[in-house]
Amino acid sequence: MTVAVDPIVTSVIQHRLLAIVEEMGEAMLRTSYSQILNSSRDFSTAICDLDGRLIAQAEHVPIHVGALPYAARAMTRFFAGDIHEGDVFLLNDPYHGGNHLPDLTVFVPVFEGERPRFWSINRAHQSDIGGATHGAYNAAATDIWQEGIRIPPLRLYDRGEVRRDLLEMIATNVRHPRDFRGDLAAMTGSAHVGERRLLALAAEFGWPTATAAIEAVLDGAERQTRAVISQWKDGVYYGEALLDDDGRGHDDIPIRATVTKRGSDLTIDLSRSHEQVASFVNSSYPNMFSAVVVALSYLIDPDTPKNDGTFRPIAVIAKPGTVVWANPGAPVTLATNHCAQEILEAIVKALATACPDRAMAGWGRRFRIAIQGTNPRSGRPFIWHFFQARPGGGASPAGDGWPGAGEWQAAGGIKFGSLEVTEVRFPLFFRRHEFRPDSGGAGKHRGGAGGVVEMVLETAEPAVGNTAGDGVRHGACGILGGKDGVPHRYTLYSEGRPARAIRTKEVGLVIRPDDVLVLESGGGGGWGDPAGRDAAATACDIENGFVTGGAGS
């Protein structure tokens, strides 16, 4: 029986769903233990139905959310007929709908009577997930088993009772079990918040009305998305983006997108991308699909809900055994950043001439460092993830890119956090944290500036760093005549030794006490011909120090 729902009620329920996933995020932010979560906010919250359709998401980390439908479907398939109130489920395996192993996902089922209807979901990046190296990124990995513990669909709570043996097994396989347990408890609590709020919504409006309104929200998102796409010029378009390297001596790895636009449909063919490589820049299919829908999300109206309906106009063609869809067992940990960002870039480049009033230039690429050592103030081991000096955002038809906004696939959802709090929690001292002049690509609208961090390691013993990233050869792409952003430049200064360039993919970097790291992140790409830039805007850039007459002028 179909229930007719008033448009006002539909709008109220749509906004209530958004409020629910946002409250889930607030609960996570306020209760998680690790710096990567309670400061840098590397987590996402969402609601899917049992068929894996994305119902609602909060504006956290876009690359997380497009893969969640695959995870939800995997969970439903695995536990079909065996899902109970009080159950809590886990998953992180990229070949079962995860993005990469550090992104652990918690599922709490939401019931209508005795029937499970929805999954309340929290996906959060763990400070450590085991494997051969600390901090989850292993540039030396040649298979996924060297990257961390793999968790296929797994029941952690059975009818409200924790399975203590499983929890102990997982916590034993990570380097900081106390923080892991606290973060997992925060994720579970966050998902239970979503469960309670959904049940309250259904109690207020009734399940038939709530269900009909959700269907109307999904259908409305599809209509809005198709209305935008239909305005673009029909045709077949090509775009290419290059990874710097795979960390194994192979440079300029291409991601190629052929996009066919017909009416309100898009077919995105990535099958001509480079074959998979023996390093962690490979992607699983769910992560690749997520990058595709992120690209579409940036080209449609910002007020359109991003849910299952939004994705219906897309058909994806890809080839197993390529870097965008690696065969099971390949290492994939860096894929949430690279090659996800290059997939996104290739698609936007392809469509730029079809919708120049919507396409934005590339955002800066990710260059992460995880440092492991012992804090001399507490005597406890630590793992610190570098999120400061965020790269610049890409320029757009609307104006200049945001300075320090971060990477394209995260779109400002990941924060750098307080330097003062970081200095209290970790043996680090920040001498500088500022914008990097001349780093944004020139254009009619300039790319956002990257950042500069100069910091000192204040340990008593050497620490070890692992890096994971890209973008020292290729900066953020300019578009429609705009120039590329300046690439990253990371340098280690150690007394009595020559200055050393830090590579984007290396393990076992020794950082001695009082060593200085100068980490300069890339700027965003420029949009449009630089000759069209307003003279007053250039003067303002010079006055504010974003431009000194160099690359960004």
XYZ file of C-alpha atoms in Angstrom:
553
model
C 0.000 0.000 0.000
C 1.401 3.378 -1.044
C 1.066 6.209 1.464
C 0.678 9.744 0.122
C 2.993 12.119 1.947
C 2.612 15.852 2.144
C 5.642 17.685 0.649
C 6.079 19.602 3.887
C 6.229 16.368 5.875
C 8.733 15.013 3.359
C 10.906 18.090 3.824
C 10.689 17.820 7.603
C 11.733 14.159 7.513
C 14.552 14.906 5.064
C 15.964 17.501 7.428
C 15.429 15.261 10.432
C 17.488 12.558 8.723
C 20.268 15.065 8.156
C 20.057 16.159 11.796
C 20.343 12.523 12.894
C 23.560 11.803 10.994
C 25.022 15.133 12.106
C 24.236 14.342 15.756
C 25.910 10.978 15.303
C 29.020 12.867 14.195
C 28.901 15.182 17.212
C 28.665 12.187 19.536
C 31.698 10.660 17.835
C 33.713 13.864 17.998
C 33.087 14.290 21.726
C 33.771 10.704 22.840
C 36.548 9.282 20.645
C 40.045 8.862 22.064
C 42.472 9.291 19.156
C 43.769 12.567 17.743
C 42.912 11.431 14.229
C 39.224 11.330 15.253
C 38.611 13.861 18.020
C 40.814 16.523 16.432
C 41.202 15.756 12.732
C 37.664 14.294 12.382
C 38.556 11.494 9.984
C 35.186 9.766 10.305
C 31.767 9.717 8.622
C 28.224 8.850 9.657
C 25.363 7.637 7.497
C 22.132 5.670 7.266
C 21.563 2.907 4.690
C 18.636 0.568 4.286
C 19.020 -3.202 4.303
C 19.311 -3.203 0.496
C 22.363 -0.965 0.787
C 20.738 2.209 -0.474
C 22.284 5.339 1.015
C 19.480 7.213 2.790
C 21.373 10.066 4.449
C 24.919 11.158 5.191
C 26.546 13.923 7.169
C 29.048 16.247 5.519
C 32.181 14.617 6.864
C 34.577 12.766 4.519
C 33.020 12.260 1.056
C 35.254 9.386 -0.043
C 33.997 7.275 2.875
C 30.337 7.490 2.064
C 30.101 6.385 -1.563
C 31.519 2.989 -0.588
C 29.105 2.426 2.312
C 26.290 0.940 0.178
C 28.614 -1.915 -0.795
C 29.480 -2.506 2.858
C 25.821 -2.404 3.875
C 24.887 -4.919 1.188
C 27.767 -7.189 2.222
C 26.593 -7.082 5.846
C 22.973 -7.802 4.922
C 23.946 -10.716 2.662
C 26.253 -12.282 5.205
C 23.844 -12.108 8.149
C 20.541 -12.445 6.262
C 17.893 -13.862 8.599
C 20.250 -13.623 11.590
C 20.094 -9.936 12.578
C 18.707 -9.141 16.026
C 18.041 -6.135 18.214
C 21.131 -5.305 20.248
C 23.504 -6.661 17.597
C 26.493 -4.600 16.510
C 28.524 -5.518 13.449
C 32.010 -4.610 12.199
C 33.751 -4.517 8.825
C 36.870 -2.977 7.342
C 37.816 -5.195 4.411
C 38.036 -3.170 1.156
C 36.882 -6.182 -0.808
C 33.676 -6.314 1.267
C 32.775 -2.639 0.914
C 35.455 -0.952 3.001
C 37.604 1.879 1.667
C 40.842 0.663 3.203
C 41.792 -1.295 6.310
C 42.227 1.690 8.683
C 38.584 2.663 8.084
C 36.712 0.472 10.531
C 32.920 0.520 10.106
C 30.305 -0.099 12.792
C 26.740 -1.138 11.877
C 23.780 -1.019 14.244
C 20.480 -2.402 12.880
C 17.298 -0.379 13.297
C 14.104 -2.432 13.602
C 10.484 -1.897 12.664
C 8.917 -4.339 15.069
C 10.801 -7.576 14.482
C 12.004 -6.591 11.018
C 15.410 -4.923 10.501
C 14.940 -1.905 8.237
C 18.033 0.292 8.356
C 21.699 0.323 9.220
C 22.991 3.169 11.412
C 26.632 3.427 10.365
C 29.861 5.000 11.573
C 33.048 4.681 9.497
C 36.182 5.961 11.238
C 39.891 5.890 10.467
C 41.831 4.124 13.213
C 45.129 5.439 14.524
C 46.540 1.957 13.975
C 45.104 -1.247 12.512
C 48.077 -3.595 12.895
C 50.119 -4.774 9.947
C 53.804 -4.360 9.280
C 54.063 -0.640 10.075
C 52.624 1.749 12.626
C 49.863 4.125 11.653
C 48.266 1.823 9.074
C 50.073 3.056 5.929
C 52.724 0.641 4.689
C 54.435 1.944 1.572
C 56.433 -1.294 1.370
C 53.352 -3.543 1.239
C 53.005 -5.847 -1.745
C 49.743 -7.429 -0.552
C 46.889 -6.442 1.736
C 47.956 -8.808 4.533
C 50.961 -6.554 5.175
C 48.656 -3.560 5.711
C 46.734 -4.652 8.797
C 44.088 -6.946 10.176
C 41.256 -7.703 7.731
C 37.741 -7.810 9.154
C 35.027 -9.184 6.871
C 31.406 -8.887 8.078
C 31.605 -9.767 11.782
C 29.181 -9.695 14.721
C 30.731 -7.899 17.708
C 27.637 -7.678 19.945
C 25.114 -10.509 20.014
C 21.698 -9.321 21.266
C 23.354 -6.668 23.394
C 26.203 -8.794 24.754
C 29.733 -8.078 23.588
C 31.647 -11.044 22.202
C 34.658 -10.512 24.454
C 36.883 -13.020 22.700
C 36.487 -11.264 19.343
C 37.023 -7.810 20.834
C 40.157 -9.029 22.591
C 41.455 -10.650 19.396
C 41.041 -7.463 17.378
C 42.433 -5.158 20.076
C 45.445 -7.437 20.494
C 46.289 -6.922 16.812
C 46.649 -3.133 17.026
C 49.498 -1.230 18.608
C 47.472 1.014 20.927
C 44.652 -1.191 22.233
C 43.464 1.329 24.836
C 42.813 4.014 22.239
C 41.353 1.460 19.857
C 38.860 0.247 22.445
C 37.869 3.809 23.271
C 37.428 4.744 19.622
C 35.417 1.599 18.934
C 33.161 2.365 21.892
C 32.668 5.903 20.549
C 31.780 4.547 17.107
C 29.295 2.116 18.622
C 27.737 4.830 20.755
C 27.474 7.105 17.736
C 25.661 4.417 15.745
C 23.294 3.797 18.670
C 22.472 7.516 18.666
C 21.369 7.098 15.054
C 19.300 4.048 15.997
C 17.467 5.878 18.792
C 16.771 8.963 16.683
C 15.454 6.904 13.755
C 13.125 5.006 16.087
C 11.905 8.306 17.524
C 11.292 9.614 14.004
C 9.274 6.516 13.123
C 7.316 6.744 16.386
C 6.418 10.354 15.678
C 5.330 9.971 12.055
C 4.630 6.249 11.806
C 6.633 3.782 9.766
C 4.416 4.009 6.645
C 4.748 7.795 6.481
C 8.462 7.761 7.284
C 9.087 5.098 4.630
C 7.096 6.941 1.981
C 8.877 10.192 2.795
C 12.281 8.530 2.459
C 11.327 7.202 -0.974
C 10.193 10.700 -1.940
C 13.513 12.166 -0.761
C 15.481 9.654 -2.857
C 13.327 10.244 -5.913
C 13.609 13.996 -5.444
C 17.397 13.810 -5.316
C 17.373 11.835 -8.571
C 15.143 14.422 -10.269
C 17.328 17.289 -9.101
C 20.494 15.558 -10.260
C 19.061 14.668 -13.660
C 17.787 18.224 -14.111
C 21.368 19.487 -13.755
C 22.975 16.844 -15.981
C 20.401 17.388 -18.719
C 21.612 20.988 -19.090
C 25.115 19.840 -20.074
C 26.101 19.336 -23.678
C 25.724 15.756 -24.941
C 28.927 14.115 -26.078
C 31.861 11.873 -25.265
C 34.570 13.477 -23.144
C 38.050 12.419 -22.071
C 40.105 13.217 -18.997
C 43.397 11.961 -17.592
C 45.170 12.389 -14.276
C 48.616 11.162 -13.284
C 49.842 9.675 -10.056
C 53.416 10.722 -9.311
C 54.597 7.143 -8.841
C 53.862 3.843 -7.156
C 56.844 3.946 -4.809
C 58.463 1.162 -6.820
C 60.230 3.276 -9.433
C 57.320 3.626 -11.863
C 56.415 7.263 -12.541
C 53.392 9.016 -14.045
C 50.731 6.344 -13.624
C 47.652 7.364 -15.668
C 44.016 7.265 -14.609
C 41.861 7.712 -17.730
C 38.172 8.559 -17.801
C 35.899 8.449 -20.839
C 32.594 10.075 -19.934
C 29.553 9.734 -22.185
C 26.738 12.168 -21.511
C 23.339 11.475 -23.063
C 20.285 13.325 -21.831
C 20.390 12.989 -18.044
C 22.610 9.884 -17.982
C 26.358 9.613 -17.464
C 28.460 6.583 -18.352
C 31.918 6.784 -16.813
C 34.441 4.374 -18.310
C 37.707 3.953 -16.392
C 38.780 0.744 -18.108
C 41.739 2.354 -19.925
C 43.451 3.210 -16.645
C 46.863 1.762 -15.830
C 47.079 -1.880 -14.828
C 47.282 -2.512 -11.090
C 50.660 -2.051 -9.459
C 52.483 -3.739 -6.614
C 51.853 -0.941 -4.136
C 49.150 0.653 -2.025
C 47.932 3.162 -4.647
C 45.550 0.508 -6.018
C 41.822 0.788 -5.310
C 39.082 -1.723 -4.634
C 35.823 -1.389 -6.588
C 33.801 0.211 -3.728
C 36.456 2.869 -3.167
C 36.619 3.540 -6.921
C 32.844 3.884 -7.133
C 32.943 6.268 -4.202
C 35.436 8.499 -6.029
C 33.102 8.537 -9.047
C 30.084 9.678 -7.042
C 32.183 12.273 -5.224
C 33.061 13.765 -8.606
C 29.373 13.947 -9.535
C 28.516 15.453 -6.157
C 30.875 18.364 -6.835
C 29.195 19.107 -10.179
C 25.557 19.243 -9.083
C 23.739 21.701 -6.846
C 25.131 21.794 -3.300
C 21.639 21.706 -1.795
C 20.746 18.429 -3.497
C 20.814 15.627 -0.893
C 23.616 13.170 -1.577
C 21.934 9.778 -1.398
C 21.038 6.755 -3.491
C 18.831 8.827 -5.761
C 21.706 11.164 -6.571
C 23.762 8.267 -7.931
C 21.079 6.713 -10.155
C 22.075 8.620 -13.325
C 25.561 7.055 -13.236
C 26.755 3.877 -14.930
C 30.363 2.852 -14.250
C 32.535 0.742 -16.530
C 35.846 -0.498 -15.166
C 38.249 -3.344 -15.740
C 39.425 -5.778 -13.051
C 43.175 -5.847 -12.646
C 43.600 -2.112 -13.160
C 44.797 0.386 -10.593
C 41.206 1.620 -10.126
C 39.832 -1.912 -9.573
C 42.571 -4.146 -8.283
C 42.195 -7.880 -7.898
C 41.455 -9.085 -4.342
C 44.581 -9.262 -2.225
C 46.310 -6.224 -3.697
C 47.441 -3.521 -1.242
C 45.090 -0.529 -1.254
C 45.668 1.585 1.860
C 46.552 4.837 0.087
C 43.609 4.507 -2.314
C 41.245 6.721 -0.307
C 43.556 9.569 -1.267
C 45.439 8.230 -4.275
C 44.208 6.936 -6.655
C 40.773 8.228 -5.524
C 41.754 11.831 -6.113
C 43.067 11.058 -9.589
C 39.808 9.276 -10.481
C 37.910 12.343 -9.371
C 40.288 14.653 -11.253
C 40.060 12.700 -14.504
C 36.245 12.802 -14.423
C 36.017 16.523 -13.662
C 38.610 17.308 -16.337
C 36.572 15.284 -18.817
C 33.341 17.130 -18.041
C 34.845 20.607 -17.713
C 33.967 21.635 -21.256
C 30.459 20.206 -20.890
C 29.735 22.211 -17.731
C 32.378 24.963 -17.408
C 30.142 26.901 -15.037
C 30.332 24.035 -12.529
C 33.746 22.397 -12.910
C 36.342 23.385 -10.332
C 40.102 23.043 -10.461
C 41.985 20.370 -8.553
C 42.591 20.506 -4.833
C 45.983 19.779 -3.310
C 47.034 16.165 -2.939
C 47.565 14.266 0.312
C 50.995 13.828 1.869
C 50.705 12.129 5.240
C 53.376 11.361 7.817
C 52.783 9.068 10.786
C 55.404 9.354 13.533
C 55.885 6.655 16.159
C 57.974 7.148 19.274
C 57.935 7.475 23.040
C 56.706 10.617 24.754
C 59.374 11.553 27.327
C 56.827 13.462 29.413
C 54.670 10.389 30.036
C 56.902 7.481 29.101
C 54.092 6.180 26.904
C 54.386 5.264 23.219
C 52.562 7.486 20.749
C 51.505 7.549 17.111
C 50.921 11.009 15.652
C 49.344 11.607 12.256
C 50.293 14.794 10.432
C 47.189 16.743 9.403
C 48.561 20.274 9.643
C 49.510 22.498 6.667
C 46.549 21.342 4.635
C 46.944 21.855 0.863
C 44.931 24.482 -0.979
C 41.493 24.027 -2.498
C 40.851 24.412 -6.198
C 39.450 27.570 -7.729
C 35.990 27.523 -9.281
C 33.738 29.698 -11.429
C 32.568 31.288 -8.171
C 35.997 32.499 -7.085
C 39.378 31.666 -5.622
C 40.096 28.363 -3.950
C 40.013 28.104 -0.190
C 43.458 28.280 1.439
C 44.410 25.256 3.515
C 41.164 23.461 2.680
C 42.675 20.001 2.218
C 42.280 17.341 -0.416
C 39.603 17.000 -3.076
C 38.242 13.667 -1.863
C 37.822 15.054 1.664
C 36.644 18.567 0.693
C 37.493 20.232 3.975
C 35.933 17.452 6.047
C 39.262 16.587 7.677
C 40.647 19.266 9.997
C 44.166 20.016 11.169
C 43.215 20.591 14.793
C 44.723 22.836 17.451
C 48.502 23.198 17.479
C 48.452 23.971 21.194
C 46.505 20.808 22.000
C 48.837 18.799 19.748
C 51.881 20.153 21.602
C 50.316 19.146 24.925
C 49.451 15.639 23.759
C 52.607 14.866 21.747
C 56.343 15.695 22.000
C 56.245 18.236 19.175
C 56.905 21.962 18.983
C 55.557 24.037 16.102
C 57.739 26.975 15.136
C 55.540 27.955 12.199
C 52.152 27.118 10.775
C 51.171 29.519 8.021
C 50.017 29.792 4.429
C 52.541 29.103 1.668
C 52.920 32.095 -0.672
C 52.781 31.561 -4.445
C 51.517 27.992 -4.068
C 48.063 28.405 -5.622
C 47.793 28.007 -9.373
C 47.253 31.205 -11.358
C 43.974 31.759 -13.146
C 41.065 34.088 -13.556
C 40.353 32.665 -10.124
C 43.440 31.633 -8.147
C 43.957 28.306 -6.437
C 43.959 28.312 -2.654
C 47.290 28.560 -0.872
C 48.866 25.518 0.700
C 50.501 25.597 4.092
C 53.885 25.531 5.772
C 54.715 23.769 9.016
C 58.090 23.949 10.717
C 58.172 21.643 13.704
C 60.729 20.143 16.081
C 60.668 16.617 17.461
C 61.077 16.783 21.252
C 61.689 13.132 22.088
C 64.612 11.708 24.058
C 65.109 8.866 21.580
C 64.797 8.647 17.796
C 61.312 8.256 16.378
C 60.257 6.543 13.173
C 58.180 8.075 10.403
C 56.194 6.465 7.611
C 54.857 8.509 4.729
C 51.939 8.023 2.374
C 50.957 10.437 -0.327
C 51.510 11.945 -3.720
C 51.961 15.328 -5.339
C 55.661 16.201 -5.345
C 55.824 15.770 -9.130
C 52.292 16.796 -10.099
C 50.489 19.626 -8.363
C 46.741 20.167 -8.209
C 45.394 20.494 -11.736
C 44.426 23.835 -13.200
C 41.324 23.816 -15.360
C 39.904 25.711 -18.345
C 43.155 27.599 -18.832
C 44.127 27.838 -15.162
C 47.600 26.810 -14.008
C 48.463 23.873 -11.773
C 49.145 24.439 -8.110
C 52.722 24.188 -6.852
C 53.622 20.631 -5.704
C 54.503 19.634 -2.149
C 58.002 20.009 -0.717
C 58.776 18.176 2.537
C 62.280 18.366 4.035
C 63.994 16.845 7.080
C 66.787 18.841 8.741
C 69.057 16.900 11.091
C 72.126 18.450 12.702
C 75.350 17.263 11.106
C 73.596 15.835 8.054
C 72.560 17.291 4.711
C 68.958 18.369 4.364
C 66.909 15.417 3.126
C 63.853 15.469 0.866
C 61.100 13.313 2.352
C 59.585 10.970 -0.208
C 55.850 10.436 -0.448
C 56.025 6.659 -0.067
C 58.613 5.417 2.379
C 58.859 3.483 5.633
C 61.384 3.611 8.441
C 62.299 7.303 8.205
C 64.479 7.925 11.284
C 63.723 11.245 12.977
C 66.221 12.106 15.700
C 65.561 14.232 18.785
C 65.580 17.960 17.879
C 65.290 17.213 14.161
C 63.311 19.828 12.269
C 60.681 19.009 9.652
C 59.700 21.735 7.195
C 56.558 20.547 5.467
C 55.290 22.721 2.617
C 52.028 21.604 1.063
C 50.859 22.269 -2.466
C 48.298 24.853 -3.504
C 45.054 24.366 -5.378
C 44.695 24.653 -9.130
C 43.638 27.829 -10.912
C 40.401 28.266 -12.889
C 40.293 30.108 -16.200
C 42.819 32.162 -18.132
C 45.119 34.107 -15.759
C 44.920 37.079 -18.159
C 41.301 37.490 -17.092
C 42.099 38.025 -13.419
C 40.897 41.269 -11.943
C 43.753 43.662 -11.169
C 42.246 44.509 -7.787
C 42.217 40.807 -6.861
C 45.903 40.518 -7.728
C 46.712 43.593 -5.653
C 44.764 42.100 -2.746
C 46.703 38.821 -3.081
C 50.000 40.696 -2.876
C 48.841 42.779 0.078
C 47.779 39.662 1.990
C 50.913 37.685 1.120
C 49.251 34.961 -0.936
C 51.261 36.115 -3.963
C 54.732 37.674 -4.059
C 55.131 37.837 -7.828
C 56.027 34.169 -8.262
C 54.040 31.140 -9.371
C 50.693 32.291 -8.049
C 50.795 35.770 -9.576
